Amino acid sequence: MGRSLAYGGLAPAAEFASAKQHVVERGWERGRGRVRRSVRRKKHAFRADDVQVVEPPLLRRAVGASALGNCMEWFDFGVYSHLAATIGSTARSPWSVRGGSGRN
């Protein structure tokens, strides 16, 4: 027959008596399985290959470019938001419910 969409189509709906049984049989209950292992932090010191050395002028250039890009993005967002609100409140379509003046 059809497969259950509640479990991504992986198991027939009648196979599990309840959602809790499904969780227990799959080993997903709290504190078990992959979830716990993936969250656990590795306790080892950094090795030499883990560290990437970057020259200071290149690092300064990258940080400056990132900051400039971020400022430009926020400026663009602010200008667009202001103009959208201003134009939206003053210039109405003649087919609008409120009419064309925008002062109703």
Backbone as JSON Lines, residues from 0, in Angstrom:
{"i":0,"aa":"M","n":[0.83,-1.18,0.0],"ca":[0.0,0.0,0.0],"c":[0.87,1.24,0.0]}
{"i":1,"aa":"G","n":[0.31,2.41,0.3],"ca":[1.06,3.66,0.26],"c":[2.0,3.82,1.45]}
{"i":2,"aa":"R","n":[2.98,4.63,1.26],"ca":[3.93,4.9,2.33],"c":[3.56,6.21,3.03]}
{"i":3,"aa":"S","n":[3.93,6.32,4.29],"ca":[3.61,7.5,5.07],"c":[4.51,8.66,4.67]}
{"i":4,"aa":"L","n":[3.91,9.83,4.48],"ca":[4.7,11.01,4.18],"c":[5.26,11.64,5.44]}
{"i":5,"aa":"A","n":[4.71,11.27,6.6],"ca":[5.17,11.85,7.86],"c":[6.62,11.48,8.15]}
{"i":6,"aa":"Y","n":[7.07,10.34,7.68],"ca":[8.43,9.89,7.91],"c":[9.25,9.96,6.63]}
{"i":7,"aa":"G","n":[8.92,10.86,5.74],"ca":[9.68,11.01,4.52],"c":[9.48,9.87,3.55]}
{"i":8,"aa":"G","n":[8.43,9.08,3.71],"ca":[8.18,7.98,2.8],"c":[9.1,6.8,3.04]}
{"i":9,"aa":"L","n":[9.78,6.74,4.18],"ca":[10.74,5.68,4.42],"c":[10.11,4.43,5.03]}
{"i":10,"aa":"A","n":[9.0,4.61,5.72],"ca":[8.4,3.47,6.39],"c":[6.89,3.51,6.22]}
{"i":11,"aa":"P","n":[6.25,2.34,6.09],"ca":[4.79,2.32,6.02],"c":[4.2,2.88,7.31]}
{"i":12,"aa":"A","n":[3.05,3.52,7.2],"ca":[2.44,4.18,8.36],"c":[2.11,3.19,9.47]}
{"i":13,"aa":"A","n":[1.74,1.96,9.13],"ca":[1.33,0.99,10.15],"c":[2.52,0.32,10.83]}
{"i":14,"aa":"E","n":[3.73,0.55,10.35],"ca":[4.9,-0.14,10.91],"c":[5.18,0.31,12.34]}
{"i":15,"aa":"F","n":[4.97,1.58,12.65],"ca":[5.25,2.09,13.97],"c":[3.95,2.44,14.66]}
{"i":16,"aa":"A","n":[3.81,2.01,15.91],"ca":[2.58,2.28,16.65],"c":[2.46,3.75,17.01]}
{"i":17,"aa":"S","n":[3.58,4.39,17.24],"ca":[3.53,5.81,17.59],"c":[4.83,6.47,17.15]}
{"i":18,"aa":"A","n":[4.82,7.79,17.2],"ca":[6.03,8.53,16.83],"c":[7.15,8.22,17.82]}
{"i":19,"aa":"K","n":[6.82,8.04,19.09],"ca":[7.83,7.76,20.1],"c":[8.51,6.42,19.81]}
{"i":20,"aa":"Q","n":[7.74,5.41,19.43],"ca":[8.33,4.12,19.1],"c":[9.28,4.27,17.92]}
{"i":21,"aa":"H","n":[8.89,5.09,16.95],"ca":[9.74,5.32,15.78],"c":[11.06,5.96,16.21]}
{"i":22,"aa":"V","n":[10.97,6.93,17.11],"ca":[12.18,7.61,17.58],"c":[13.08,6.65,18.32]}
{"i":23,"aa":"V","n":[12.5,5.81,19.19],"ca":[13.29,4.86,19.97],"c":[13.93,3.82,19.06]}
{"i":24,"aa":"E","n":[13.19,3.3,18.09],"ca":[13.74,2.27,17.22],"c":[14.84,2.81,16.32]}
{"i":25,"aa":"R","n":[14.75,4.08,15.96],"ca":[15.79,4.68,15.12],"c":[16.99,5.15,15.94]}
{"i":26,"aa":"G","n":[16.89,5.15,17.27],"ca":[17.99,5.58,18.12],"c":[18.16,7.09,18.17]}
{"i":27,"aa":"W","n":[17.07,7.82,18.01],"ca":[17.15,9.28,17.98],"c":[16.79,9.91,19.32]}
{"i":28,"aa":"E","n":[16.49,9.09,20.34],"ca":[16.09,9.72,21.59],"c":[17.26,10.49,22.17]}
{"i":29,"aa":"R","n":[16.96,11.35,23.09],"ca":[17.92,12.3,23.64],"c":[19.17,11.58,24.18]}
{"i":30,"aa":"G","n":[20.32,12.1,23.79],"ca":[21.57,11.6,24.34],"c":[22.13,10.37,23.65]}
{"i":31,"aa":"R","n":[21.59,9.94,22.53],"ca":[22.11,8.75,21.86],"c":[22.39,9.04,20.4]}
{"i":32,"aa":"G","n":[23.17,8.22,19.79],"ca":[23.34,8.25,18.35],"c":[24.25,9.35,17.84]}
{"i":33,"aa":"R","n":[24.1,9.63,16.56],"ca":[24.97,10.58,15.86],"c":[24.87,11.98,16.42]}
{"i":34,"aa":"V","n":[23.69,12.37,16.88],"ca":[23.5,13.74,17.33],"c":[24.46,14.05,18.47]}
{"i":35,"aa":"R","n":[24.53,13.17,19.44],"ca":[25.39,13.41,20.59],"c":[26.85,13.39,20.18]}
{"i":36,"aa":"R","n":[27.22,12.46,19.32],"ca":[28.62,12.37,18.89],"c":[29.05,13.59,18.09]}
{"i":37,"aa":"S","n":[28.15,14.13,17.26],"ca":[28.54,15.26,16.42],"c":[28.64,16.55,17.21]}
{"i":38,"aa":"V","n":[27.91,16.65,18.33],"ca":[27.95,17.86,19.13],"c":[29.17,17.88,20.04]}
{"i":39,"aa":"R","n":[29.64,16.71,20.41],"ca":[30.78,16.61,21.31],"c":[32.0,17.3,20.71]}
{"i":40,"aa":"R","n":[32.68,18.1,21.52],"ca":[33.85,18.83,21.03],"c":[35.07,17.93,21.04]}
{"i":41,"aa":"K","n":[35.91,18.16,20.05],"ca":[37.17,17.44,20.01],"c":[38.13,18.13,20.97]}
{"i":42,"aa":"K","n":[38.8,17.36,21.79],"ca":[39.7,17.94,22.78],"c":[41.14,17.66,22.37]}
{"i":43,"aa":"H","n":[41.6,18.35,21.35],"ca":[43.01,18.22,20.98],"c":[43.54,19.6,20.64]}
{"i":44,"aa":"A","n":[44.84,19.76,20.8],"ca":[45.47,21.04,20.5],"c":[45.55,21.21,18.98]}
{"i":45,"aa":"F","n":[45.65,22.45,18.55],"ca":[45.81,22.71,17.12],"c":[47.16,22.19,16.66]}
{"i":46,"aa":"R","n":[47.16,21.61,15.47],"ca":[48.41,21.16,14.87],"c":[48.92,22.25,13.95]}
{"i":47,"aa":"A","n":[50.11,22.09,13.44],"ca":[50.71,23.09,12.55],"c":[49.9,23.23,11.27]}
{"i":48,"aa":"D","n":[49.32,22.14,10.77],"ca":[48.55,22.23,9.51],"c":[47.19,22.9,9.72]}
{"i":49,"aa":"D","n":[46.72,23.03,10.97],"ca":[45.43,23.66,11.23],"c":[45.49,25.18,11.13]}
{"i":50,"aa":"V","n":[46.69,25.74,11.2],"ca":[46.85,27.19,11.22],"c":[47.31,27.67,9.85]}
{"i":51,"aa":"Q","n":[46.64,28.68,9.34],"ca":[47.03,29.27,8.06],"c":[47.57,30.67,8.33]}
{"i":52,"aa":"V","n":[48.81,30.88,7.96],"ca":[49.45,32.18,8.2],"c":[49.15,33.09,7.02]}
{"i":53,"aa":"V","n":[48.68,34.31,7.34],"ca":[48.37,35.3,6.31],"c":[49.21,36.53,6.6]}
{"i":54,"aa":"E","n":[49.74,37.13,5.57],"ca":[50.56,38.33,5.76],"c":[49.67,39.5,6.19]}
{"i":55,"aa":"P","n":[50.16,40.35,7.1],"ca":[49.34,41.46,7.62],"c":[48.77,42.39,6.55]}
{"i":56,"aa":"P","n":[49.52,42.78,5.5],"ca":[48.89,43.67,4.5],"c":[47.71,43.01,3.79]}
{"i":57,"aa":"L","n":[47.82,41.73,3.52],"ca":[46.73,41.01,2.86],"c":[45.52,40.9,3.79]}
{"i":58,"aa":"L","n":[45.79,40.65,5.07],"ca":[44.7,40.56,6.04],"c":[44.01,41.91,6.2]}
{"i":59,"aa":"R","n":[44.79,43.0,6.29],"ca":[44.22,44.34,6.39],"c":[43.36,44.66,5.18]}
{"i":60,"aa":"R","n":[43.83,44.27,4.01],"ca":[43.08,44.53,2.78],"c":[41.76,43.76,2.77]}
{"i":61,"aa":"A","n":[41.8,42.5,3.21],"ca":[40.58,41.69,3.23],"c":[39.57,42.23,4.24]}
{"i":62,"aa":"V","n":[40.04,42.64,5.41],"ca":[39.14,43.18,6.43],"c":[38.55,44.51,5.97]}
{"i":63,"aa":"G","n":[39.38,45.35,5.35],"ca":[38.9,46.64,4.84],"c":[37.86,46.47,3.75]}
{"i":64,"aa":"A","n":[38.12,45.53,2.82],"ca":[37.16,45.28,1.74],"c":[35.85,44.73,2.29]}
{"i":65,"aa":"S","n":[35.95,43.87,3.29],"ca":[34.75,43.31,3.9],"c":[33.93,44.4,4.6]}
{"i":66,"aa":"A","n":[34.61,45.28,5.34],"ca":[33.92,46.37,6.03],"c":[33.28,47.33,5.04]}
{"i":67,"aa":"L","n":[34.0,47.67,3.98],"ca":[33.46,48.57,2.96],"c":[32.23,47.95,2.28]}
{"i":68,"aa":"G","n":[32.32,46.67,1.94],"ca":[31.18,45.98,1.33],"c":[29.97,45.94,2.25]}
{"i":69,"aa":"N","n":[30.22,45.72,3.54],"ca":[29.13,45.69,4.51],"c":[28.47,47.07,4.62]}
{"i":70,"aa":"C","n":[29.29,48.13,4.68],"ca":[28.74,49.5,4.74],"c":[27.93,49.82,3.5]}
{"i":71,"aa":"M","n":[28.43,49.44,2.34],"ca":[27.7,49.71,1.09],"c":[26.38,48.97,1.07]}
{"i":72,"aa":"E","n":[26.38,47.74,1.56],"ca":[25.15,46.95,1.58],"c":[24.11,47.6,2.49]}
{"i":73,"aa":"W","n":[24.51,48.03,3.69],"ca":[23.58,48.67,4.61],"c":[23.09,50.0,4.06]}
{"i":74,"aa":"F","n":[23.98,50.77,3.41],"ca":[23.57,52.03,2.82],"c":[22.52,51.78,1.73]}
{"i":75,"aa":"D","n":[22.79,50.79,0.89],"ca":[21.85,50.44,-0.18],"c":[20.5,50.04,0.4]}
{"i":76,"aa":"F","n":[20.53,49.22,1.44],"ca":[19.29,48.78,2.09],"c":[18.54,49.97,2.68]}
{"i":77,"aa":"G","n":[19.25,50.88,3.33],"ca":[18.62,52.05,3.94],"c":[18.0,52.97,2.9]}
{"i":78,"aa":"V","n":[18.74,53.23,1.81],"ca":[18.21,54.1,0.76],"c":[16.98,53.47,0.11]}
{"i":79,"aa":"Y","n":[17.06,52.18,-0.2],"ca":[15.91,51.51,-0.82],"c":[14.7,51.55,0.11]}
{"i":80,"aa":"S","n":[14.9,51.26,1.39],"ca":[13.78,51.26,2.34],"c":[13.14,52.64,2.44]}
{"i":81,"aa":"H","n":[13.98,53.66,2.54],"ca":[13.46,55.03,2.65],"c":[12.68,55.42,1.4]}
{"i":82,"aa":"L","n":[13.27,55.16,0.23],"ca":[12.6,55.53,-1.01],"c":[11.32,54.72,-1.23]}
{"i":83,"aa":"A","n":[11.34,53.44,-0.87],"ca":[10.13,52.63,-1.04],"c":[9.0,53.16,-0.17]}
{"i":84,"aa":"A","n":[9.32,53.53,1.07],"ca":[8.29,54.07,1.96],"c":[7.8,55.43,1.48]}
{"i":85,"aa":"T","n":[8.73,56.28,1.04],"ca":[8.36,57.63,0.59],"c":[7.52,57.57,-0.68]}
{"i":86,"aa":"I","n":[7.99,56.83,-1.65],"ca":[7.25,56.73,-2.91],"c":[5.92,56.03,-2.69]}
{"i":87,"aa":"G","n":[5.9,55.02,-1.85],"ca":[4.66,54.31,-1.58],"c":[3.61,55.16,-0.91]}
{"i":88,"aa":"S","n":[4.03,56.1,-0.08],"ca":[3.04,56.93,0.62],"c":[2.59,58.13,-0.2]}
{"i":89,"aa":"T","n":[3.4,58.59,-1.15],"ca":[3.02,59.79,-1.91],"c":[2.48,59.49,-3.3]}
{"i":90,"aa":"A","n":[3.02,58.54,-3.96],"ca":[2.6,58.27,-5.34],"c":[1.71,57.04,-5.36]}
{"i":91,"aa":"R","n":[0.44,57.26,-5.51],"ca":[-0.52,56.15,-5.57],"c":[-0.97,55.96,-7.01]}
{"i":92,"aa":"S","n":[-1.32,54.76,-7.31],"ca":[-1.85,54.45,-8.62],"c":[-3.26,55.02,-8.74]}
{"i":93,"aa":"P","n":[-3.65,55.49,-9.94],"ca":[-5.03,55.98,-10.1],"c":[-6.06,54.86,-9.93]}
{"i":94,"aa":"W","n":[-5.62,53.62,-10.02],"ca":[-6.53,52.48,-9.86],"c":[-6.56,51.98,-8.43]}
{"i":95,"aa":"S","n":[-5.87,52.65,-7.55],"ca":[-5.81,52.26,-6.15],"c":[-7.16,52.5,-5.48]}
{"i":96,"aa":"V","n":[-7.45,51.79,-4.41],"ca":[-8.7,51.95,-3.68],"c":[-8.76,53.33,-3.04]}
{"i":97,"aa":"R","n":[-7.62,53.84,-2.57],"ca":[-7.59,55.14,-1.9],"c":[-7.56,56.3,-2.87]}
{"i":98,"aa":"G","n":[-7.3,56.06,-4.12],"ca":[-7.24,57.16,-5.08],"c":[-5.81,57.54,-5.39]}
{"i":99,"aa":"G","n":[-5.62,58.57,-6.18],"ca":[-4.3,58.93,-6.66],"c":[-3.56,59.92,-5.81]}
{"i":100,"aa":"S","n":[-4.2,60.61,-4.88],"ca":[-3.51,61.67,-4.15],"c":[-2.63,61.14,-3.04]}
{"i":101,"aa":"G","n":[-2.99,60.06,-2.42],"ca":[-2.23,59.52,-1.31],"c":[-2.43,60.29,-0.01]}
{"i":102,"aa":"R","n":[-3.32,61.25,0.0],"ca":[-3.54,62.09,1.19],"c":[-4.87,61.76,1.87]}
{"i":103,"aa":"N","n":[-5.56,60.71,1.47],"ca":[-6.87,60.38,2.02],"c":[-6.76,59.84,3.41]}
